[in-house]
Structure formats: structure tokens, C-alpha cells
XYZ file of C-alpha atoms in Angstrom:
710
model
C -53.727 2.515 2.630
C -51.917 5.510 1.214
C -49.727 7.941 3.082
C -48.517 11.391 2.043
C -44.787 12.153 2.224
C -43.441 15.660 1.738
C -39.778 16.205 0.910
C -38.141 19.620 1.072
C -34.456 18.622 1.089
C -33.754 20.164 -2.315
C -35.798 23.344 -1.750
C -33.813 26.485 -0.960
C -36.819 27.792 0.972
C -38.043 24.832 3.035
C -41.202 26.570 4.208
C -42.200 27.547 0.681
C -41.513 24.028 -0.554
C -43.748 22.625 2.150
C -46.549 25.118 1.353
C -46.367 24.301 -2.368
C -46.626 20.564 -1.708
C -49.741 21.127 0.424
C -51.389 23.849 -1.673
C -50.877 22.406 -5.167
C -50.230 18.636 -5.046
C -50.263 18.265 -8.823
C -47.286 20.606 -9.313
C -45.125 18.983 -6.656
C -46.139 15.377 -7.266
C -43.021 13.256 -7.682
C -40.800 16.158 -6.677
C -41.797 17.280 -3.210
C -44.992 15.321 -2.534
C -45.423 11.554 -2.694
C -48.730 9.708 -2.226
C -47.613 6.143 -1.557
C -49.432 2.888 -0.859
C -47.626 1.649 2.261
C -47.884 -1.977 1.170
C -45.688 -1.164 -1.853
C -42.675 -0.720 0.448
C -42.664 -4.502 0.843
C -41.816 -5.005 -2.817
C -38.217 -3.974 -2.130
C -36.102 -6.402 -0.074
C -35.759 -5.201 3.536
C -38.798 -2.941 2.994
C -36.856 0.327 3.223
C -38.842 3.530 3.740
C -37.982 4.662 0.194
C -41.040 6.821 -0.482
C -39.296 8.760 -3.268
C -38.821 5.642 -5.446
C -41.327 5.379 -8.288
C -43.737 2.486 -8.652
C -41.961 1.386 -11.824
C -38.654 1.085 -10.000
C -40.227 -0.723 -7.058
C -41.761 -3.159 -9.488
C -38.325 -4.218 -10.754
C -37.591 -5.962 -7.466
C -40.405 -8.426 -8.046
C -40.376 -8.700 -11.849
C -36.660 -9.021 -12.594
C -34.201 -11.802 -11.661
C -31.756 -11.234 -8.854
C -27.998 -11.207 -9.266
C -27.363 -14.306 -7.157
C -28.551 -17.008 -9.531
C -26.841 -19.221 -12.118
C -23.638 -19.443 -10.068
C -23.242 -15.683 -9.537
C -22.616 -14.554 -5.987
C -20.844 -12.097 -3.678
C -18.688 -13.581 -0.946
C -16.819 -12.282 2.070
C -13.330 -13.594 2.838
C -11.080 -13.578 5.860
C -10.194 -11.121 8.599
C -6.791 -11.752 10.135
C -7.429 -10.127 13.544
C -3.742 -9.116 13.339
C -2.930 -7.279 10.112
C 0.485 -6.216 11.388
C 1.479 -9.860 11.559
C -0.163 -11.204 8.429
C -0.610 -8.322 5.944
C 2.120 -6.531 3.983
C 2.392 -4.050 1.163
C 3.359 -6.101 -1.869
C 6.630 -4.234 -2.444
C 8.089 -4.972 1.004
C 8.196 -8.782 0.907
C 10.818 -10.927 -0.870
C 9.893 -11.131 -4.542
C 10.583 -14.860 -4.715
C 7.953 -15.357 -1.975
C 5.180 -13.594 -3.919
C 2.605 -16.027 -5.192
C 3.974 -18.685 -2.842
C 3.991 -17.564 0.777
C 2.654 -14.066 0.157
C -0.592 -13.926 -1.824
C -2.390 -10.814 -3.154
C -5.025 -9.648 -0.675
C -8.083 -7.569 -1.611
C -8.974 -5.267 1.251
C -11.278 -2.562 -0.044
C -9.430 0.629 -0.790
C -10.234 3.984 -2.313
C -12.907 5.042 -4.780
C -11.502 3.961 -8.131
C -14.147 3.143 -10.744
C -13.298 0.298 -13.123
C -9.748 -0.433 -11.918
C -7.370 -0.334 -8.956
C -4.190 -2.260 -8.262
C -4.163 -4.879 -5.494
C -1.565 -3.284 -3.238
C -1.557 -5.696 -0.291
C -0.541 -9.303 0.238
C -1.198 -11.766 3.035
C 0.903 -14.469 4.656
C -0.373 -17.796 3.309
C 2.481 -19.986 4.563
C 1.330 -23.620 4.496
C -2.045 -22.572 3.058
C -2.655 -20.065 5.816
C -1.933 -22.507 8.617
C -1.091 -19.771 11.124
C -4.373 -17.959 10.503
C -6.320 -21.200 10.708
C -4.581 -22.041 13.985
C -5.600 -18.709 15.486
C -9.140 -19.161 14.170
C -9.462 -22.630 15.705
C -7.994 -21.500 19.039
C -10.201 -18.392 19.295
C -13.348 -19.481 17.421
C -15.646 -18.748 20.361
C -14.112 -15.311 20.924
C -13.433 -14.038 17.446
C -16.192 -15.685 15.419
C -16.000 -16.619 11.751
C -12.874 -14.961 10.402
C -11.987 -17.545 7.727
C -15.020 -17.392 5.470
C -15.618 -18.965 2.061
C -12.130 -20.378 1.390
C -13.478 -22.124 -1.721
C -13.672 -18.663 -3.317
C -10.079 -17.668 -2.563
C -7.866 -17.284 -5.644
C -10.805 -17.110 -8.086
C -10.931 -14.275 -10.630
C -13.800 -11.894 -10.115
C -14.496 -8.334 -9.046
C -14.021 -6.512 -5.767
C -15.158 -3.190 -4.319
C -14.757 -0.825 -1.354
C -17.577 -1.355 1.127
C -18.404 2.234 1.966
C -18.141 5.178 -0.405
C -20.564 7.608 -1.988
C -21.273 5.205 -4.866
C -20.558 1.628 -5.789
C -17.263 1.166 -7.652
C -16.088 -2.278 -8.757
C -12.699 -3.299 -10.118
C -11.076 -6.524 -11.371
C -10.091 -9.142 -8.810
C -7.152 -10.990 -10.430
C -6.842 -14.746 -10.153
C -4.685 -15.811 -7.225
C -6.076 -13.144 -4.891
C -7.542 -13.804 -1.441
C -10.695 -11.890 -0.563
C -11.288 -10.233 2.811
C -14.127 -8.833 4.870
C -13.583 -5.283 3.590
C -12.648 -6.486 0.109
C -15.314 -9.032 -0.787
C -15.396 -10.847 -4.114
C -18.076 -10.709 -6.818
C -18.055 -13.959 -8.773
C -19.560 -15.422 -11.920
C -18.408 -17.136 -15.087
C -15.148 -15.542 -16.211
C -16.586 -14.678 -19.622
C -19.318 -12.678 -17.870
C -17.086 -10.612 -15.562
C -16.896 -7.585 -17.885
C -20.688 -7.599 -18.221
C -21.067 -7.736 -14.442
C -18.465 -4.985 -14.026
C -20.290 -2.767 -16.508
C -23.684 -3.282 -14.886
C -22.354 -2.763 -11.350
C -20.632 0.438 -12.524
C -23.870 1.952 -13.803
C -25.907 4.623 -12.051
C -28.996 2.456 -12.423
C -27.523 -0.469 -10.483
C -26.043 1.848 -7.850
C -29.504 3.413 -7.414
C -31.275 0.062 -7.081
C -28.810 -1.131 -4.439
C -29.242 2.076 -2.473
C -33.007 1.665 -2.669
C -32.660 -1.611 -0.789
C -30.287 -0.056 1.726
C -32.528 2.950 2.227
C -29.472 5.220 2.309
C -27.901 7.329 -0.409
C -25.030 9.263 1.193
C -22.239 6.811 2.058
C -24.030 3.481 2.513
C -22.302 0.236 3.306
C -22.553 -1.973 0.242
C -22.959 -5.328 1.942
C -22.758 -8.616 0.103
C -26.317 -9.751 0.748
C -27.763 -6.607 -0.761
C -25.684 -6.946 -3.922
C -26.808 -10.548 -4.247
C -30.471 -9.511 -4.017
C -30.157 -6.625 -6.462
C -32.285 -7.021 -9.617
C -30.495 -7.487 -12.925
C -31.988 -6.890 -16.376
C -34.039 -9.586 -18.083
C -31.813 -12.023 -19.944
C -28.719 -11.090 -17.934
C -25.827 -11.647 -18.522
C -26.318 -12.234 -22.266
C -28.436 -9.097 -22.563
C -25.562 -7.034 -21.093
C -23.061 -7.894 -23.831
C -23.284 -4.276 -24.976
C -21.512 -3.288 -21.741
C -18.372 -5.347 -22.387
C -16.477 -3.097 -24.807
C -16.938 0.216 -22.936
C -16.128 -1.477 -19.630
C -12.980 -3.067 -21.026
C -11.928 0.273 -22.494
C -12.436 2.021 -19.143
C -10.392 -0.641 -17.310
C -7.559 -0.327 -19.836
C -7.563 3.477 -19.611
C -7.332 3.418 -15.817
C -4.661 0.724 -15.850
C -2.649 2.656 -18.452
C -2.604 5.657 -16.116
C -1.398 3.353 -13.353
C 1.750 2.580 -15.344
C 3.222 5.812 -13.901
C 2.608 4.700 -10.293
C 5.738 2.974 -8.994
C 3.717 1.322 -6.217
C 1.559 -0.492 -8.783
C 2.003 -3.890 -10.422
C 1.367 -2.048 -13.706
C 4.309 0.378 -13.328
C 6.556 1.096 -16.300
C 7.809 4.709 -16.096
C 7.036 7.905 -14.178
C 4.709 10.373 -15.849
C 7.561 12.683 -16.901
C 8.981 9.919 -19.095
C 5.677 8.825 -20.618
C 5.257 12.074 -22.540
C 7.543 14.137 -24.762
C 9.106 17.536 -24.209
C 12.470 19.239 -24.142
C 11.850 20.578 -20.636
C 10.211 19.383 -17.441
C 7.579 22.122 -17.765
C 6.702 20.960 -21.281
C 6.379 17.376 -20.106
C 4.179 18.407 -17.185
C 1.877 20.286 -19.560
C 1.749 17.267 -21.871
C 0.848 14.991 -18.957
C -1.896 17.349 -17.827
C -3.309 17.272 -21.369
C -3.209 13.485 -21.301
C -5.044 13.400 -17.977
C -7.716 15.755 -19.319
C -8.166 13.578 -22.408
C -8.441 10.371 -20.395
C -10.801 11.974 -17.868
C -13.070 13.166 -20.672
C -13.122 9.720 -22.282
C -13.837 8.023 -18.949
C -16.697 10.433 -18.369
C -18.082 9.649 -21.819
C -17.775 5.914 -21.119
C -19.584 6.310 -17.796
C -22.413 8.162 -19.525
C -22.557 5.475 -22.216
C -22.730 2.695 -19.618
C -25.434 4.587 -17.740
C -27.563 4.954 -20.864
C -27.092 1.319 -21.836
C -28.066 0.198 -18.333
C -31.145 2.448 -18.358
C -32.202 0.773 -21.593
C -31.538 -2.725 -20.211
C -33.675 -1.990 -17.154
C -36.254 -0.088 -19.265
C -36.048 2.842 -16.876
C -38.156 5.752 -18.127
C -36.923 9.294 -18.641
C -38.479 10.569 -15.423
C -36.675 8.009 -13.288
C -33.505 8.518 -15.322
C -33.663 12.215 -14.476
C -34.151 11.442 -10.787
C -31.174 9.074 -10.755
C -28.844 11.211 -12.887
C -29.539 14.403 -10.960
C -29.195 12.901 -7.533
C -32.841 13.372 -6.669
C -32.763 10.460 -4.272
C -29.661 11.684 -2.485
C -30.212 12.570 1.133
C -28.268 14.491 3.708
C -27.791 11.477 5.942
C -24.613 10.981 7.919
C -22.356 11.189 4.873
C -20.049 13.673 6.591
C -19.629 11.374 9.572
C -19.427 8.145 7.605
C -16.438 5.882 8.045
C -15.377 5.402 4.442
C -12.542 3.578 2.772
C -9.177 5.121 1.997
C -8.360 8.286 0.073
C -10.563 10.723 -1.784
C -13.438 10.221 -4.184
C -11.438 11.549 -7.145
C -11.568 8.961 -9.972
C -8.222 10.161 -11.407
C -5.329 11.395 -9.304
C -3.841 14.729 -10.326
C -0.785 16.357 -8.898
C 1.267 19.522 -8.865
C 4.520 20.253 -10.691
C 6.361 19.632 -7.425
C 4.802 16.169 -7.070
C 5.558 15.541 -10.755
C 9.241 16.265 -10.047
C 9.248 14.200 -6.829
C 7.866 11.211 -8.710
C 10.606 11.535 -11.332
C 13.351 11.684 -8.703
C 11.879 8.744 -6.811
C 12.125 6.673 -9.992
C 15.693 7.891 -10.616
C 16.717 6.773 -7.117
C 15.171 3.388 -7.886
C 17.175 3.164 -11.116
C 20.355 4.132 -9.257
C 19.794 1.225 -6.837
C 19.003 -1.211 -9.649
C 15.306 -1.524 -8.897
C 13.913 0.080 -12.060
C 15.059 -0.400 -15.646
C 16.259 2.786 -17.371
C 16.003 1.126 -20.789
C 12.251 1.777 -20.846
C 13.117 5.499 -20.738
C 15.615 5.280 -23.596
C 13.327 3.189 -25.801
C 15.669 0.209 -25.811
C 12.876 -1.801 -24.182
C 9.169 -1.481 -24.998
C 6.378 -2.328 -22.544
C 4.292 -5.318 -23.551
C 0.554 -5.311 -24.137
C -1.351 -5.393 -20.806
C -2.563 -8.828 -19.769
C -6.154 -9.766 -19.099
C -7.071 -7.791 -15.932
C -8.476 -10.989 -14.406
C -5.234 -12.939 -14.812
C -2.836 -13.368 -11.891
C -0.731 -10.353 -11.003
C 2.895 -10.327 -12.179
C 5.568 -10.933 -9.560
C 7.295 -7.690 -10.608
C 6.049 -4.690 -12.595
C 7.353 -4.342 -16.149
C 9.394 -1.309 -15.169
C 11.530 -3.260 -12.698
C 14.919 -4.783 -13.413
C 14.318 -8.534 -13.588
C 15.978 -11.676 -14.796
C 14.427 -13.937 -17.417
C 12.443 -15.773 -14.726
C 10.593 -12.545 -13.882
C 12.224 -12.274 -10.448
C 14.314 -9.402 -9.144
C 17.625 -8.853 -10.948
C 20.528 -11.024 -9.802
C 22.850 -10.719 -12.807
C 23.624 -7.376 -14.468
C 22.799 -7.426 -18.206
C 25.676 -6.822 -20.579
C 25.978 -3.232 -21.770
C 23.550 -1.779 -19.225
C 24.135 2.011 -19.206
C 23.898 2.569 -15.436
C 26.384 1.386 -12.828
C 24.526 -0.460 -10.066
C 26.011 -0.664 -6.536
C 26.576 -4.108 -5.108
C 24.695 -4.862 -1.934
C 22.203 -1.997 -2.245
C 24.337 0.681 -0.547
C 24.857 4.317 -1.607
C 26.242 7.244 0.374
C 25.669 10.970 0.670
C 29.289 12.008 0.193
C 30.203 14.372 -2.687
C 32.988 12.930 -4.792
C 32.584 9.379 -3.478
C 32.090 6.710 -6.198
C 28.842 5.665 -4.472
C 27.488 9.190 -3.961
C 23.703 9.049 -4.356
C 23.331 12.475 -5.970
C 25.934 11.722 -8.610
C 24.288 8.374 -9.324
C 20.858 10.017 -9.725
C 22.340 12.643 -12.054
C 23.811 9.822 -14.157
C 20.286 8.403 -14.484
C 19.035 11.783 -15.745
C 21.890 11.869 -18.267
C 20.859 8.529 -19.722
C 17.099 9.147 -19.590
C 17.073 12.716 -20.972
C 20.233 12.786 -23.090
C 21.209 16.280 -24.239
C 18.326 17.822 -22.268
C 19.564 16.331 -18.998
C 21.035 19.508 -17.498
C 17.917 21.542 -18.315
C 15.558 18.969 -16.779
C 17.876 18.580 -13.757
C 17.783 22.319 -13.077
C 14.015 22.516 -13.594
C 13.489 19.578 -11.260
C 15.499 21.288 -8.536
C 13.562 24.523 -9.022
C 10.226 22.661 -8.855
C 11.298 21.190 -5.520
C 12.575 24.319 -3.800
C 12.753 27.391 -6.002
C 15.521 29.148 -7.877
C 18.991 27.978 -6.846
C 17.720 24.922 -4.960
C 19.924 21.816 -5.101
C 18.718 18.255 -5.578
C 21.425 17.089 -3.160
C 19.752 19.134 -0.442
C 16.365 17.605 -1.262
C 17.730 14.059 -1.259
C 19.464 14.725 2.038
C 16.606 16.366 3.914
C 13.302 15.712 2.114
C 13.396 12.523 0.104
C 13.012 10.014 2.947
C 9.796 11.592 4.230
C 8.408 11.792 0.698
C 9.383 8.160 0.195
C 7.751 7.095 3.479
C 4.541 8.867 2.463
C 4.594 7.262 -0.988
C 5.259 3.789 0.415
C 2.625 3.846 3.146
C -0.705 2.093 2.647
C -3.464 1.007 4.997
C -1.656 2.896 7.769
C 1.392 0.675 7.217
C 4.697 2.472 6.633
C 7.012 0.369 4.488
C 9.834 2.393 2.883
C 12.305 0.282 0.917
C 15.062 2.935 0.746
C 16.503 3.646 4.199
C 18.548 6.738 5.022
C 20.601 6.118 8.151
C 22.544 9.120 9.344
C 24.233 10.996 12.137
C 22.171 13.567 14.115
C 23.357 16.452 11.932
C 21.863 14.833 8.848
C 24.886 15.960 6.847
C 26.317 12.470 6.388
C 24.058 9.597 5.381
C 24.158 6.059 4.089
C 21.330 4.838 1.870
C 20.232 1.202 1.905
C 17.936 -0.627 -0.527
C 15.992 -3.194 1.501
C 15.728 -5.874 -1.199
C 19.484 -6.117 -1.692
C 20.471 -6.279 1.962
C 21.822 -9.364 3.698
C 22.783 -10.175 7.257
C 26.392 -9.004 6.766
C 25.442 -5.667 5.179
C 25.993 -3.608 8.327
C 29.359 -5.270 8.982
C 30.434 -4.438 5.430
C 29.285 -0.829 5.810
C 31.192 -0.591 9.062
C 34.473 -2.051 7.803
C 34.438 -1.002 4.142
C 32.960 2.506 4.420
C 32.734 3.966 7.901
C 35.928 2.931 9.674
C 38.229 3.813 6.728
C 36.415 7.114 6.272
C 36.676 7.909 9.988
C 40.405 7.159 9.957
C 40.978 9.513 7.024
C 38.938 12.313 8.563
C 40.673 11.950 11.936
C 43.993 12.231 10.129
C 42.753 15.380 8.354
C 41.622 16.824 11.682
C 44.993 16.159 13.315
C 46.768 17.699 10.335
C 44.560 20.755 10.520
C 45.091 21.125 14.257
C 48.848 20.862 13.771
C 48.942 23.465 11.029
C 50.954 26.609 11.763
C 49.120 28.725 9.208
C 47.850 31.690 11.225
C 47.229 34.006 8.264
C 43.463 33.738 8.644
C 42.485 32.562 12.112
C 38.755 32.943 11.426
C 38.920 30.756 8.346
C 41.079 28.202 10.126
C 38.612 28.130 13.024
C 35.732 27.427 10.660
C 37.718 24.657 8.995
C 38.441 23.100 12.372
C 34.814 23.311 13.415
C 33.648 21.697 10.180
C 36.246 18.926 10.399
C 35.367 18.212 14.026
C 31.710 17.929 12.975
C 32.628 15.397 10.281
C 34.604 13.294 12.753
C 31.841 13.496 15.353
C 29.212 12.356 12.841
C 31.340 9.489 11.590
C 32.182 8.370 15.114
C 28.462 8.338 15.908
C 27.760 6.164 12.877
C 30.631 3.801 13.667
C 29.418 3.379 17.254
C 25.744 2.872 16.363
C 26.264 0.607 13.356
C 28.806 -1.381 15.360
C 26.249 -1.862 18.134
C 23.457 -2.968 15.783
C 25.350 -5.153 13.288
C 25.608 -8.297 15.507
C 21.872 -8.312 16.330
C 20.462 -7.380 12.918
C 19.192 -9.808 10.296
C 17.832 -9.200 6.809
C 14.449 -10.910 6.840
C 11.749 -9.105 4.889
C 9.168 -11.778 5.701
C 8.981 -10.040 9.088
C 7.994 -6.847 7.259
C 9.760 -3.536 6.802
C 8.816 -2.021 10.205
C 10.364 -4.896 12.177
C 13.353 -5.106 9.827
C 14.048 -1.426 10.450
C 13.137 -1.352 14.152
C 16.649 -2.081 15.547
C 17.967 0.800 13.430
C 15.729 3.352 15.140
C 18.670 5.277 16.608
C 19.953 5.976 13.093
C 16.966 8.074 11.983
C 17.477 11.266 14.033
C 16.559 13.424 11.028
C 13.045 11.902 10.928
C 11.784 12.287 14.456
C 8.226 11.033 13.882
C 9.377 7.989 11.948
C 12.095 7.330 14.514
C 9.451 7.232 17.230
C 7.389 4.794 15.185
C 10.386 2.495 14.865
C 11.138 2.833 18.569
C 7.572 1.802 19.374
C 7.956 -1.331 17.259
C 11.333 -2.118 18.819
C 9.908 -1.823 22.329
C 6.984 -4.070 21.368
C 9.428 -6.588 19.921
C 11.394 -6.537 23.178
C 8.198 -7.082 25.186
C 7.352 -10.217 23.219
C 4.432 -8.895 21.191
C 5.938 -10.027 17.874
C 7.273 -13.435 18.830
C 5.989 -14.844 15.539
C 8.893 -13.074 13.822
C 12.338 -14.354 12.917
C 13.661 -11.179 14.519
C 12.316 -12.316 17.888
C 13.671 -15.850 17.530
C 17.165 -14.543 16.753
C 17.307 -12.389 19.878
C 15.092 -14.189 22.418
C 15.016 -17.899 21.476
C 14.346 -19.086 25.022
C 11.170 -16.983 25.251
C 9.938 -17.757 21.751
C 10.530 -21.517 21.804
C 8.686 -21.793 25.125
C 5.672 -19.974 23.648
C 5.522 -22.424 20.765
C 4.397 -25.067 23.270
C 1.217 -23.115 24.047
C 0.540 -21.239 20.778
C 0.327 -23.443 17.683
C 0.407 -20.453 15.315
C 3.841 -19.524 16.703
C 5.011 -23.118 16.411
C 3.978 -23.106 12.728
C 5.754 -19.789 12.145
C 9.018 -21.230 13.478
C 8.734 -24.715 11.993
C 8.094 -26.392 15.354
C 4.496 -27.538 14.973
C 5.298 -31.261 14.907
C 7.598 -30.901 17.913
C 4.955 -29.402 20.188
C 1.560 -30.272 18.644
C -0.345 -33.335 17.472
C -3.868 -34.150 16.258
C -6.076 -36.294 18.479
C -8.310 -39.116 17.257
C -10.972 -36.581 16.250
C -8.599 -34.488 14.150
C -8.352 -31.683 16.703
C -4.951 -30.168 17.431
C -3.652 -30.491 20.962
C -0.367 -29.758 22.723
C 1.874 -32.757 23.214
C 2.278 -33.873 26.814
C 6.003 -34.063 26.112
C 7.696 -32.323 23.151
C 9.458 -34.573 20.641
C 12.685 -32.775 21.487
C 13.763 -31.071 24.748
C 13.074 -27.350 24.883
C 16.601 -26.706 26.142
C 18.056 -28.375 23.063
C 15.820 -26.372 20.714
C 16.852 -23.138 22.416
C 20.543 -24.028 22.335
C 20.381 -24.650 18.574
C 18.936 -21.182 18.030
C 20.894 -19.221 20.622
C 24.107 -17.318 20.029
C 26.249 -16.004 22.859
C 27.621 -13.297 20.554
C 24.104 -12.100 19.737
C 23.083 -12.156 23.408
C 26.129 -10.131 24.449
C 25.569 -7.625 21.633
C 21.872 -7.347 22.522
C 22.738 -6.602 26.148
C 25.132 -3.846 25.041
C 22.522 -2.425 22.700
C 19.800 -2.347 25.369
C 22.153 -0.764 27.909
C 23.355 1.952 25.532
C 22.408 5.515 26.555
C 19.642 7.305 24.726
C 20.927 9.053 21.596
C 21.220 12.809 21.823
C 18.515 13.458 19.238
C 15.978 11.180 20.898
C 15.535 11.559 24.630
C 11.818 11.004 25.234
C 11.042 7.300 25.309
C 7.987 6.231 23.319
C 5.751 4.326 25.722
C 2.668 3.572 23.665
C 2.446 0.589 21.385
C 0.770 1.734 18.165
C 0.046 -1.693 16.798
C -2.364 -1.718 13.924
């Protein structure tokens, strides 16, 4: 039995489109009017009401093989149920733990055809024992959250689940798949062929036919598995390998300017030539245009090759290429993955300058290697995109073992501060602005002053100073740059007095548990003593020639002393209770310092929220909690095996029964009191009490009550 469907979505005049379809069926056939045999809907898996799909396309679902044969498949991975505990941005964890405790974690992401960096990692301590413990304890409540572990760490492809079109990207070996970042698997030698086919408009169209939606559908694994592939696939798709590989390499080459990427080498301003910043920006824009044009040409080539492989006729090609099947479903209301649908990120001159300064700060701290800017070091040829990710990007300062720099190379042109500490103090040997200017001098040579001035102007206009930007703007820009998946993880920390005029900058990966004590005794207390002496000398001066000027000098000096006294008091309060443990994550590492971010009110509130949650016992899996509240945490280990694993107490409190099921011991192997005593410190407890009893800082008086856990 046939039914008549009339479609007027594309018609500007809906009424006229409807009249034409009724009055002259031959003219609107296949455009606005469809006479369809209802039984033909059953030829497409799920029998979607896809009346606009031609008979030839519908026939592919019964005549062609499906993707999931010959070992090819699409698999879902794990969901942690607690990303704040188990998931990190890759740059915030200890480098020597990457690939050991912290494994790359595919979790969807933004629309990025052909390539995107894996920016997250997941806690896989003892092969994910903590996650497995939670899964076993809450199986009836949570459901299957640890799926397909046999497919973890395999090379393949991954994709965001919900965007306007399917976009796949390499899944490097050693990566764990998730629910939102599933894995597409096949023989490794076929992955480029699969990537090319899945990137084609033809395949995207066929998948959407099964889903029955064309706006922002959810590309689920089962549908991809059932999608038809061309006859003779994958051998027949060999023609897709070269253009797909070229597209991946082009996208990854652009990512070498992104300091958050494993591919990073240099910022954009140092990847092109030019005597001035403006000239370099223009050159980068030209490069982006060239790459965008080539990527567009590659996409068109892949589309045409896929049309030929599927033997799709010109009429159906036109319908697919011109979006004929697109509908106005709930695309505007769809919950889609991160970021925009732009395949290549573009930015303004201001952002171009901010990126350059962010890199220069990293060089000043010893994170990035300035020798790539001078040409002394050359980046190596990119590895196979399906190989395991490097522990550190090429652009980072590393030792021969590929880990973060521990020994300064001989003859390195930049002086690196020990302990990851710089200050905002003009004339001081550790002044951050002077150190950043020294980086410009090395990177740009004789053009340094010109580029420095242009950079300042790009940030704030004529006469603007980079010191002012570093003091008042850089931290927020850095927080924005180092936030992903709603997780804020800055690695440069600006602690300051309420005025914001005096700051100390810390680099998270070089901090240790005595860092705050060293800052207090080596920087703050001596500086406070000198400034108090200057204030007393100024107050005792008998020079009354210019009372107004002397009054301003006194006011300024009093402000300096007040700021320094604030820093001495706050750092002195925090130092005994602070530990450097990045396995806990940046937010918890920074949380006790919340009072020292008065110049960033929103971020300060975020840190205060995390500190309050830590105090309430919501993060007792952390080392931070064990340091401060060992009695509470050790007791919880007796009833929560995942916490016992986190703190190395599983054998003390838990044992397997005769059936291999974990159960709490009737009596711990060691007394709880003894375990607590070994982990408790009276000095820490006294300092914690003083910290909790301290009055609210002047710049932060409204207590954050809501826990914003992710």
C-alpha cells in the first residue's frame, strides 16, 4: 500500500508548495511530494519514517554488508559516576604518573572532523580498582558503568555523540573509552579507511536515515554498527586512506600552537615569520585560510569517493550535499557536546597576543622550551596518530626520559626560578614581567622591543603595559584557557593581597610541601621587614617642603606594608596544613589557598566551595583529607572499599570471601587508633583549628553555601 507524503519545509511559501505538490505531482515528485510503499520503511533498521529517502538508498540497507562484521565494532566504555574524583585534565596531574596511574580518557568533546587531542585522563590506580569497587558496591543502583574493559587501551577512533554531523578522530593506543566517548574498532591497518568512510557525507546520511533525525541526532553505537558499508569494504575503501591521513596531519599540525594539546610546540606567533606582531598575525591568518581551503577540498574529495563506493546516483548526491533531508527538528534545543561547530578555531589579534604571552610565562617558569623559537631545536615528525600519546608535548622542557625537566641543560638562554616561584615586584630578580620580557628578547631578537610594544597595544590599546595585564588579567585568561569539561585547572597560581598590587606566582608542577614556608621566610618576611623600616624612616622624616607629596608617599608605603602583612598572615596560616599533591587535582590543591585570590572573586568562591566540601567530608578519597582529618577518613575506609584502596588500606579492612566477593573484615588487621595515630599530626591539627577560626578576609564576606560538585 502506498501513501502520499508532502513536504514543504524548504518552500518559502508553504501554502504554494502544498498546492504545487497536489496540483502537479510530476513537478514536485522527489522534492515536495513522495509516493511511498509503506512496507519499504522496514528495509531500514528501526523502520524510521524516512519518506524522503529514495528507494535506491533504502535498498542499500539490505544489499550491502553492515559495519559490524569481520571484527569491526563500536563499543561503549565506562562512566565514573564521580568525574570530580576520577577525571582530570591531562596537564594538571604529575607527569610521571601519566600512562601509569593516570590514563588518557576519551569523553566526546567538540566538533572536530578528522582530529582532536585527548585532553582528559582518568585515575586507573591498580587497574581502576577504586572504580570497580564503587561499581560492585552500587551495581543495583548505578547499573553497568564499567563496560567492555577488553576494548580499553586499543587504538581506534572516537567521536562526539551528539552534533550536527558525525565527526570521528583517532583514538590513540593506551586510551580508555567512555560512555560519551565510545570507541570504533577494527584492524589497525584499516583505521584510516574507516575514518575516511565515517567522515563522508554519504555515511553520515545513511546513519541519520536509521535514526530518523537530521538536526542534532545522537549517534549511538548500535546504529553505527548497523550502518551499511560499501561492497568489498575495507579493501574497496583504500582510496580514502591518503586524503584522510592528510586531513588528520593538517588538523594536528594546527594543534601544535595549542599549549593545552599533546601536540604543542610553539604558539602561532612563533610558527610564522614577520618583523612585527601584526605581520605575524596576518601570516597566521593566511595559513589558516590555506589549511581551511585544503581541508574543504579533502572533504569534498572524500565525499565524492564515498558516493562512488556506495554507487549513489547524482540525484541522491544532490539531496545529501544540499541538505535536502535536513529537518527543523529540535536542533536548537539539543544537548550537544562541547564548543562550537567550527572545524578550525580562529581568533582575534588580542587572543593571538594572549596566547603568545601565555607561552612566554610558561617559558619563564621552565615549562616550555624557548629553543624551539630560536631554531636551536627542531620539532620531530609527528608520530602515527594511533600510537600512544606522549607524556609531554614536544614544546615542553623535558629530560632525556621524556619527563618534566629536573636538570637545567648547559647553556640554556633563560634563567629558570627554582621551586616554581616568581613575584610581581619591579626590580626584584624574580619579577615575572622582567622574566617574560627576557623570553621575548631571546625569542624575537632585535625585534623584541617592537613585538613587546605591539603585544601590549593588542591587549589594551596605546600606552598599555604588559605588567598591568599580567597583574590584573592574566590569571582569568589562564583559568579560561585551562578549563575543560567544566573543570577549572590553572597551573599558574597568582596569590595576592586584596589590593592586587603585590602578587606571588606559583607553578603547580614545581611546588612541594615546603614551598609556602620558603615563600614566607625567604620572600615575605624579609620584604615586610624592609618595608616597615622604610615606613618608619618616612614617618620620622622632617622634610616638610612638600606635605602633599610626603602624604602620598606615606599612604603608598602604608599600603605596601598592609599588603605584605596580609600575605605574611595568610601564608603563615596555610603553610602548616598545605601539601603539594596533584593527584588530588588542581581544585583541591588550591582550595586551602582560597583566601589568597581576592582579585578573582568568582574563582575564589569556587575554591571556597571546594574547601567547604572538603571540610564536610565529601572528598575523603583525597590525600588532602587524610592529612587534615585522619580519624574521619580512616574510619570510613572500614565501610567504603574504594576509600580504603585510595589510601592503601584495602587489606587492613577488606577481604574476599570463599566466592571471591569482597567483604569488610570483622576485625581490622590493625587497630583503627594506631592507623590514625600514624597519620595524625598535632601541629597540623593546631594549624587547622587556627585556620578554621580565622575571621573572614575583608575581600570575601559572603560565605559560599552551595556545593558545585561536577
